[in-house]
Amino acid sequence: MGRLPEGETAPGDGRLPEGTPADGPFGAYIHVPFCSVRCGYCDFNTYTADELRGATRAGYPGDVAAEIRLAREVLGELGPLRPMQTVFFGGGTPTLLPAADLVTMLRGVTDAFGLADGAEVTVEANPDSIDAAGLAQLRAGGVTRVSFGMQSAVPHVLAALDRTHDPARVPQVVEWARAAGLEVSLDLIYGAPGESLADWQRSLDAAVAMAPDHVSAYALIVEEGTALARRIRRGELAAPDDDLQAAMYEAADATLGAAGYTWYEVSNWARGDRIARHNLAYWRGHDWWGFGPGAHSHVGGVRWWNVKHPAAYRDRLVAGRSPALAREVLDAETRRVERVLLESRIAEGLAIDVLEPEGRRAVAGLVAEGLVDGRAALAGRVVPTLRGRLLADAVVRRLLP
Ligand SMILES: C[S@@+](CC[C@H](N)C(=O)[O-])C[C@H]1O[C@@H](n2cnc3c(N)ncnc32)[C@H](O)[C@@H]1O
Ligand code: SF4
């Protein structure tokens, strides 16, 4: 998330190459680049109030509306507009904006493109920036799902992550969300400095006790350029320990599995069919338009990304230009490699025939080592085992020699 890739310059009018296929499922990601403080571990594209250089939170829905008009024009040239299957408000902290602003942006995309029947509409929320009335307003405005940044239930772990919410607040917001008729997901992080396996188990138990529909559990990544990375370099904090993080992943899979959640992507578990359809669409390589500063988009093998700063984003749109900074037109080999990278991490798995002969030959060895499921492999798919999920990067290296 830190630096944007280089790519080729994107055209000022945002046009896509003639003949870009624009069919198949379609979704929208709407980035909300604001946080009240920056957590020490986070390198997402987000800005505190004093970093906005003239851009404003209040003006943001208007800026996004301008990009929605552009998207309609650009995609309208390629064929009939497709209704949104999923819409995802991510951050930053979307809930730092009033619920009415999120609903306005949702109405903006759905008025422009339409919303498919049964569409999934998710908002990421920090537990301390939303209340019962806000959640009810989101539901009434068409939101179907809320994803709370719980991270941990243990005060010293939350403090190590610079998280400001009181852990007792999480069951409260979950109850409000459910009363409003929203599906609930919880985000957890494991491997924070000073977190023991027992601390992590406490967080898992607390998460399961709230009976969410969905849980994401991410290993803490020390991103270059963050305060966390600097503090580890100075020796003030210990770097995450790989063996402990592996044990924590196993504990997550065991606790969530016992509580009726099934993994469907390395870091994601759901009850029944409550998977995050928006994220699954990324992993399947579907099309989406990412609105907002720094947002990435993908349509028919063309990938582009917007300028990062909210002021630069707004200035481009005000000048009638596309906010896209650069783009890549993916060739067939790049798309194949991406499919392997993404689909070998999901429970649906990767079709073996996507692999080159050498990668295909590696599958038998991966099965023998217990990294890939033998029965799925016989049926023509590469699906990682629990051990394979723990060593997902190593599995990919063997599949892409
Ligand atoms: C960018 S946040 C947006 C939601 C909200 N602002 C929050 O923090 O809860 C989405 C999720 O990414 C995860 N995340 C962010 N930085 C991470 C890191 N360095 N390592 C692991 N997970 C990270 C956190 O679990 C967080 O809930
Ligand atoms: S609240 Fe979320 S997006 Fe904001 S800095 Fe913290 S982890 Fe990053």
Coordinates of C-alpha atoms and ligand atoms in Angstrom, one line a residue:
M1 CA 0.0 0.0 0.0
G2 CA 2.9 2.4 0.7
R3 CA 4.3 3.4 -2.7
L4 CA 2.3 3.3 -5.9
P5 CA 3.8 1.2 -8.7
E6 CA 5.2 3.1 -11.7
G7 CA 3.2 1.9 -14.8
E8 CA 2.7 4.1 -17.8
T9 CA 1.2 7.6 -17.7
A10 CA -2.7 7.5 -17.6
P11 CA -4.5 9.7 -20.2
G12 CA -5.9 13.0 -18.8
D13 CA -9.4 12.2 -19.9
G14 CA -9.3 8.8 -18.1
R15 CA -10.2 6.9 -21.3
L16 CA -9.5 3.2 -21.4
P17 CA -7.9 1.6 -24.5
E18 CA -10.4 1.0 -27.3
G19 CA -11.7 -2.6 -27.2
T20 CA -11.1 -3.1 -23.4
P21 CA -13.6 -5.8 -22.5
A22 CA -16.1 -4.5 -20.0
D23 CA -18.3 -7.4 -19.2
G24 CA -18.7 -9.8 -16.3
P25 CA -19.4 -8.9 -12.6
F26 CA -18.6 -5.4 -11.6
G27 CA -18.1 -3.6 -8.2
A28 CA -17.0 -0.4 -6.6
Y29 CA -14.4 0.4 -4.0
I30 CA -14.8 3.8 -2.4
H31 CA -11.8 4.9 -0.4
V32 CA -12.3 7.3 2.5
P33 CA -8.8 8.7 3.3
F34 CA -9.3 10.2 6.8
C35 CA -8.3 9.0 10.2
S36 CA -8.3 10.9 13.5
V37 CA -4.8 9.6 14.4
R38 CA -2.5 7.3 12.5
C39 CA -1.9 3.9 14.0
G40 CA 1.8 3.2 14.3
Y41 CA 1.7 0.0 12.1
C42 CA -0.5 1.4 9.3
D43 CA 0.7 2.6 5.9
F44 CA -2.7 2.8 4.2
N45 CA -3.4 6.0 2.2
T46 CA -5.0 8.0 5.0
Y47 CA -4.6 11.6 6.4
T48 CA -5.2 13.2 9.8
A49 CA -7.0 16.6 9.8
D50 CA -3.7 18.6 9.8
E51 CA -2.3 16.7 6.8
L52 CA -5.1 17.6 4.3
R53 CA -3.4 20.6 2.6
G54 CA -6.7 22.3 1.8
A55 CA -8.8 19.2 1.0
T56 CA -11.7 18.8 3.4
R57 CA -13.8 15.9 4.8
A58 CA -16.9 18.0 4.1
G59 CA -16.0 18.4 0.4
Y60 CA -15.2 14.7 -0.1
P61 CA -18.6 13.4 -1.3
G62 CA -18.6 16.2 -4.0
D63 CA -15.1 15.1 -5.1
V64 CA -16.1 11.5 -5.4
A65 CA -19.3 12.5 -7.3
A66 CA -17.0 14.1 -9.9
E67 CA -15.1 10.8 -10.3
I68 CA -18.4 8.9 -10.5
R69 CA -19.4 11.1 -13.5
L70 CA -16.1 10.4 -15.1
A71 CA -16.4 6.6 -14.6
R72 CA -19.9 6.6 -16.2
E73 CA -18.5 8.4 -19.2
V74 CA -15.4 6.2 -19.6
L75 CA -17.3 2.9 -19.1
G76 CA -20.2 4.1 -21.2
E77 CA -17.9 4.2 -24.2
L78 CA -17.0 0.5 -23.8
G79 CA -20.5 -0.9 -23.8
P80 CA -23.6 -1.1 -21.6
L81 CA -23.1 0.0 -18.0
R82 CA -23.1 -2.9 -15.5
P83 CA -24.9 -2.7 -12.2
M84 CA -22.8 -3.0 -9.1
Q85 CA -22.7 -6.5 -7.5
T86 CA -20.7 -5.2 -4.5
V87 CA -19.8 -1.8 -3.1
F88 CA -17.1 -1.4 -0.4
F89 CA -16.3 1.7 1.6
G90 CA -12.7 1.3 2.9
G91 CA -10.2 3.5 4.6
G92 CA -8.9 5.2 6.4
T93 CA -11.9 5.5 8.5
P94 CA -15.1 5.8 6.5
T95 CA -17.2 6.3 9.7
L96 CA -15.3 9.6 10.4
L97 CA -17.7 11.0 7.7
P98 CA -21.3 11.5 8.8
A99 CA -23.4 8.4 7.8
A100 CA -25.4 10.7 5.5
D101 CA -22.3 11.4 3.4
L102 CA -21.6 7.7 3.0
V103 CA -25.2 7.2 1.9
T104 CA -24.9 10.1 -0.5
M105 CA -21.8 8.5 -2.1
L106 CA -23.6 5.1 -2.3
R107 CA -26.6 6.8 -4.0
G108 CA -24.1 8.4 -6.4
V109 CA -22.7 5.1 -7.6
T110 CA -26.0 3.3 -7.7
D111 CA -27.8 6.1 -9.5
A112 CA -25.0 6.1 -12.1
F113 CA -24.6 2.3 -12.5
G114 CA -27.5 0.6 -10.8
L115 CA -27.3 -1.9 -8.0
A116 CA -27.8 -5.6 -8.7
D117 CA -30.5 -7.5 -6.7
G118 CA -29.0 -8.8 -3.4
A119 CA -25.9 -6.6 -3.8
E120 CA -23.4 -6.5 -0.9
V121 CA -22.6 -3.0 0.4
T122 CA -19.9 -2.9 3.1
V123 CA -18.7 -0.1 5.3
E124 CA -15.5 -0.4 7.4
A125 CA -15.9 1.2 10.8
N126 CA -13.7 1.9 13.8
P127 CA -15.6 0.9 17.0
D128 CA -15.2 4.4 18.5
S129 CA -16.4 6.4 15.5
I130 CA -19.9 5.0 15.1
D131 CA -23.1 4.8 17.2
A132 CA -26.5 3.1 17.1
A133 CA -28.1 6.0 15.2
G134 CA -25.3 6.1 12.6
L135 CA -25.5 2.3 12.0
A136 CA -29.3 2.5 11.6
Q137 CA -28.9 5.3 9.1
L138 CA -26.4 3.3 7.1
R139 CA -28.7 0.4 6.9
A140 CA -31.7 2.6 5.9
G141 CA -29.4 4.0 3.2
G142 CA -28.7 0.6 1.6
V143 CA -25.6 -0.6 3.5
T144 CA -25.9 -4.4 4.2
R145 CA -22.7 -5.2 6.1
V146 CA -20.3 -3.5 8.5
S147 CA -16.7 -4.5 9.2
F148 CA -15.4 -3.4 12.6
G149 CA -11.7 -2.9 13.3
M150 CA -11.6 -4.8 16.6
Q151 CA -7.9 -5.9 16.2
S152 CA -7.7 -7.3 19.8
A153 CA -9.7 -7.6 23.0
V154 CA -6.6 -7.1 25.2
P155 CA -5.8 -3.6 26.4
H156 CA -2.0 -3.8 26.3
V157 CA -2.2 -5.2 22.7
L158 CA -4.5 -2.4 21.6
A159 CA -2.1 0.1 23.2
A160 CA 0.8 -1.5 21.3
L161 CA -1.2 -1.0 18.1
D162 CA -2.0 2.6 19.1
R163 CA -5.7 1.7 19.0
T164 CA -7.8 4.2 20.9
H165 CA -11.1 2.3 21.5
D166 CA -12.2 0.6 24.7
P167 CA -12.5 -3.1 24.0
A168 CA -15.8 -3.1 25.8
R169 CA -17.1 -0.9 23.0
V170 CA -16.9 -3.7 20.4
P171 CA -19.7 -6.0 21.7
Q172 CA -21.8 -2.8 22.0
V173 CA -21.4 -1.7 18.4
V174 CA -21.9 -5.3 17.2
E175 CA -25.2 -5.4 19.0
W176 CA -26.3 -2.1 17.5
A177 CA -25.2 -3.2 14.0
R178 CA -27.2 -6.4 14.4
A179 CA -30.3 -4.6 15.7
A180 CA -30.0 -2.4 12.6
G181 CA -30.1 -5.4 10.4
L182 CA -26.5 -5.3 9.3
E183 CA -24.2 -8.3 8.7
V184 CA -21.1 -8.0 10.9
S185 CA -17.5 -8.8 10.3
L186 CA -14.6 -8.3 12.7
D187 CA -11.0 -7.5 11.8
L188 CA -8.3 -8.9 14.1
I189 CA -4.5 -8.5 14.0
Y190 CA -2.1 -11.0 15.6
G191 CA 1.6 -10.8 16.5
A192 CA 1.7 -7.2 18.0
P193 CA 4.7 -6.5 20.1
G194 CA 4.2 -8.0 23.5
E195 CA 1.2 -10.1 22.5
S196 CA 1.4 -13.7 23.9
L197 CA -0.5 -16.7 22.5
A198 CA -2.8 -16.5 25.5
D199 CA -3.6 -12.8 24.7
W200 CA -4.4 -13.8 21.2
Q201 CA -6.6 -16.7 22.4
R202 CA -8.5 -14.2 24.5
S203 CA -9.1 -12.0 21.5
L204 CA -10.3 -15.0 19.4
D205 CA -12.6 -16.1 22.2
A206 CA -14.0 -12.6 22.6
A207 CA -14.6 -12.4 18.8
V208 CA -16.4 -15.7 18.6
A209 CA -18.5 -14.8 21.7
M210 CA -20.0 -11.9 19.6
A211 CA -21.1 -14.4 16.9
P212 CA -20.1 -12.3 13.9
D213 CA -20.9 -13.5 10.4
H214 CA -17.3 -13.1 9.3
V215 CA -13.8 -12.7 10.7
S216 CA -10.6 -11.5 9.1
A217 CA -7.4 -12.3 11.0
Y218 CA -4.2 -10.6 9.7
A219 CA -0.6 -11.2 10.8
L220 CA 0.8 -7.9 11.8
I221 CA 3.0 -6.7 8.9
V222 CA 5.8 -4.3 9.7
E223 CA 5.5 -1.9 6.8
E224 CA 8.6 0.2 5.9
G225 CA 8.2 3.9 6.7
T226 CA 5.8 3.4 9.6
A227 CA 6.4 4.4 13.3
L228 CA 6.3 0.7 14.2
A229 CA 9.2 0.0 11.8
R230 CA 11.2 2.8 13.2
R231 CA 10.6 1.7 16.8
I232 CA 11.6 -1.9 16.0
R233 CA 14.7 -0.6 14.3
R234 CA 15.7 1.4 17.3
G235 CA 15.2 -1.7 19.5
E236 CA 12.3 -0.2 21.5
L237 CA 9.9 -2.9 20.3
A238 CA 10.5 -6.6 19.3
A239 CA 9.9 -7.6 15.7
P240 CA 7.0 -10.1 15.2
D241 CA 8.2 -13.7 15.7
D242 CA 7.4 -16.0 12.7
D243 CA 6.9 -19.1 14.8
L244 CA 4.6 -17.3 17.3
Q245 CA 2.6 -15.9 14.4
A246 CA 2.3 -19.4 12.9
A247 CA 1.0 -20.7 16.2
M248 CA -1.4 -17.8 16.4
Y249 CA -2.7 -18.6 12.9
E250 CA -3.3 -22.3 13.9
A251 CA -5.1 -21.1 17.0
A252 CA -7.3 -18.8 14.8
D253 CA -8.2 -21.7 12.5
A254 CA -8.9 -24.1 15.4
T255 CA -11.0 -21.6 17.4
L256 CA -12.9 -20.3 14.4
G257 CA -13.4 -23.8 12.9
A258 CA -14.8 -25.1 16.2
A259 CA -17.2 -22.2 16.3
G260 CA -18.6 -23.0 12.9
Y261 CA -16.5 -20.6 10.7
T262 CA -14.9 -22.0 7.5
W263 CA -11.8 -20.4 5.9
Y264 CA -12.3 -19.3 2.3
E265 CA -9.2 -17.2 1.9
V266 CA -5.9 -17.5 3.9
S267 CA -6.9 -14.6 6.3
N268 CA -10.7 -14.9 6.1
W269 CA -13.4 -17.1 7.7
A270 CA -17.1 -17.0 7.4
R271 CA -20.3 -18.7 8.6
G272 CA -22.2 -20.4 5.9
D273 CA -22.5 -18.2 2.8
R274 CA -21.5 -15.0 4.7
I275 CA -18.2 -14.6 2.8
A276 CA -17.1 -11.1 1.8
R277 CA -18.2 -11.2 -1.9
H278 CA -16.3 -7.9 -2.6
N279 CA -13.0 -9.3 -1.6
L280 CA -13.6 -12.6 -3.3
A281 CA -14.2 -10.6 -6.5
Y282 CA -10.7 -9.2 -6.2
W283 CA -9.2 -12.6 -5.7
R284 CA -11.1 -13.9 -8.7
G285 CA -9.8 -11.1 -10.9
H286 CA -13.2 -9.5 -11.5
D287 CA -13.6 -5.8 -12.5
W288 CA -14.0 -2.9 -10.1
W289 CA -13.7 0.8 -10.2
G290 CA -11.8 2.3 -7.2
F291 CA -12.9 5.8 -6.3
G292 CA -10.9 8.2 -4.2
P293 CA -7.2 9.2 -3.8
G294 CA -4.8 6.3 -4.1
A295 CA -7.6 3.9 -5.1
H296 CA -6.7 1.1 -7.6
S297 CA -9.1 0.0 -10.3
H298 CA -9.2 -3.0 -12.7
V299 CA -11.3 -3.3 -15.8
G300 CA -10.8 -6.0 -18.5
G301 CA -7.0 -6.4 -17.9
V302 CA -6.3 -2.7 -17.5
R303 CA -5.2 -1.6 -14.0
W304 CA -4.8 2.0 -12.9
W305 CA -4.4 3.9 -9.7
N306 CA -5.2 7.5 -8.6
V307 CA -3.0 10.2 -7.2
K308 CA -2.5 9.7 -3.5
H309 CA -3.2 13.0 -1.8
P310 CA -6.8 14.1 -1.3
A311 CA -5.8 17.7 -2.4
A312 CA -4.2 16.5 -5.6
Y313 CA -7.2 14.2 -6.3
R314 CA -9.6 17.1 -5.8
D315 CA -7.5 19.5 -7.9
R316 CA -7.5 17.1 -10.9
L317 CA -11.2 16.6 -10.8
V318 CA -11.9 20.3 -10.4
A319 CA -9.8 20.9 -13.5
G320 CA -11.9 18.4 -15.4
R321 CA -9.2 15.8 -15.5
S322 CA -9.0 12.1 -14.5
P323 CA -7.4 11.5 -11.1
A324 CA -5.6 8.5 -12.5
L325 CA -1.8 8.8 -12.1
A326 CA -0.7 5.8 -14.0
R327 CA -1.8 2.5 -15.5
E328 CA -0.8 -0.9 -16.7
V329 CA -2.3 -2.9 -19.5
L330 CA -1.7 -6.5 -18.3
D331 CA -0.5 -9.0 -20.9
A332 CA -1.7 -12.6 -20.9
E333 CA 1.4 -13.9 -18.9
T334 CA 1.0 -11.2 -16.2
R335 CA -2.7 -12.1 -15.8
R336 CA -1.8 -15.8 -15.5
V337 CA 0.8 -15.1 -12.8
E338 CA -1.7 -12.9 -10.9
R339 CA -4.3 -15.7 -11.1
V340 CA -1.8 -18.1 -9.5
L341 CA -0.9 -15.6 -6.8
L342 CA -4.5 -14.9 -5.9
E343 CA -6.4 -18.1 -6.5
S344 CA -3.9 -20.4 -4.7
R345 CA -4.9 -18.5 -1.5
I346 CA -8.6 -19.3 -1.7
A347 CA -10.5 -22.4 -0.7
E348 CA -12.1 -22.6 -4.2
G349 CA -8.5 -23.1 -5.3
L350 CA -6.7 -22.7 -8.6
A351 CA -7.3 -24.8 -11.7
I352 CA -4.1 -26.8 -12.3
D353 CA -4.3 -26.2 -16.0
V354 CA -3.5 -22.5 -15.4
L355 CA 0.0 -23.6 -14.4
E356 CA 3.0 -24.1 -16.8
P357 CA 4.3 -27.7 -17.0
E358 CA 7.0 -27.1 -14.4
G359 CA 4.5 -25.6 -11.9
R360 CA 2.1 -28.5 -12.6
R361 CA 4.9 -31.0 -11.9
A362 CA 5.5 -29.3 -8.5
V363 CA 1.9 -30.1 -7.4
A364 CA 2.7 -33.8 -6.6
G365 CA 5.6 -32.7 -4.3
L366 CA 3.4 -30.1 -2.6
V367 CA 0.8 -32.8 -1.9
A368 CA 3.4 -35.2 -0.6
E369 CA 4.7 -32.5 1.8
G370 CA 1.2 -31.8 3.1
L371 CA 1.0 -28.3 1.6
V372 CA -1.7 -28.9 -1.0
D373 CA -4.8 -31.0 -0.6
G374 CA -4.4 -34.3 -2.4
R375 CA -8.1 -34.9 -3.1
A376 CA -8.6 -31.5 -4.7
A377 CA -5.4 -31.9 -6.7
L378 CA -6.8 -35.2 -8.2
A379 CA -9.9 -33.2 -9.1
G380 CA -7.7 -30.7 -11.0
R381 CA -7.4 -27.9 -8.4
V382 CA -4.7 -26.6 -6.1
V383 CA -6.1 -25.9 -2.7
P384 CA -3.7 -25.3 0.2
T385 CA -3.9 -27.3 3.4
L386 CA -3.6 -25.7 6.8
R387 CA 0.2 -26.0 6.5
G388 CA 0.0 -24.7 3.0
R389 CA -1.9 -21.6 4.2
L390 CA 0.8 -21.0 6.8
L391 CA 3.4 -21.2 4.0
A392 CA 1.4 -19.6 1.3
D393 CA 4.3 -17.6 -0.2
A394 CA 6.5 -20.7 -0.4
V395 CA 3.6 -22.6 -2.2
V396 CA 3.3 -19.8 -4.7
R397 CA 7.1 -19.9 -5.4
R398 CA 6.9 -23.6 -6.2
L399 CA 3.9 -23.1 -8.5
L400 CA 5.6 -20.3 -10.4
P401 CA 9.2 -21.6 -10.8
Ligands
LIG1 C1 -6.9 0.0 6.7 S1 -7.9 -0.7 7.9 C2 -9.4 0.2 7.7 C3 -10.4 0.1 8.8 C4 -10.3 0.9 10.0 N1 -9.6 2.1 9.8 C5 -9.5 0.1 11.1 O1 -8.3 0.3 11.2 O2 -10.2 -0.6 11.7 C6 -8.3 -2.3 7.4 C7 -7.6 -3.4 8.2 O3 -6.3 -3.5 7.8 C8 -5.6 -4.2 8.8 N2 -4.2 -3.7 8.8 C9 -3.8 -2.4 8.5 N3 -2.4 -2.3 8.6 C10 -2.0 -3.6 8.9 C11 -0.7 -4.1 9.1 N4 0.4 -3.4 9.0 N5 -0.6 -5.5 9.3 C12 -1.7 -6.2 9.4 N6 -2.9 -5.7 9.2 C13 -3.1 -4.4 9.0 C14 -6.3 -3.9 10.1 O4 -6.8 -5.1 10.6 C15 -7.5 -3.1 9.7 O5 -8.6 -3.4 10.4
SF4_2 S1 -7.6 3.6 12.0 FE1 -7.3 2.0 10.4 S2 -6.8 3.1 8.5 FE2 -6.6 4.6 10.2 S3 -4.4 4.5 10.7 FE3 -5.5 3.0 12.0 S4 -5.4 1.0 10.9 FE4 -4.9 2.7 9.4

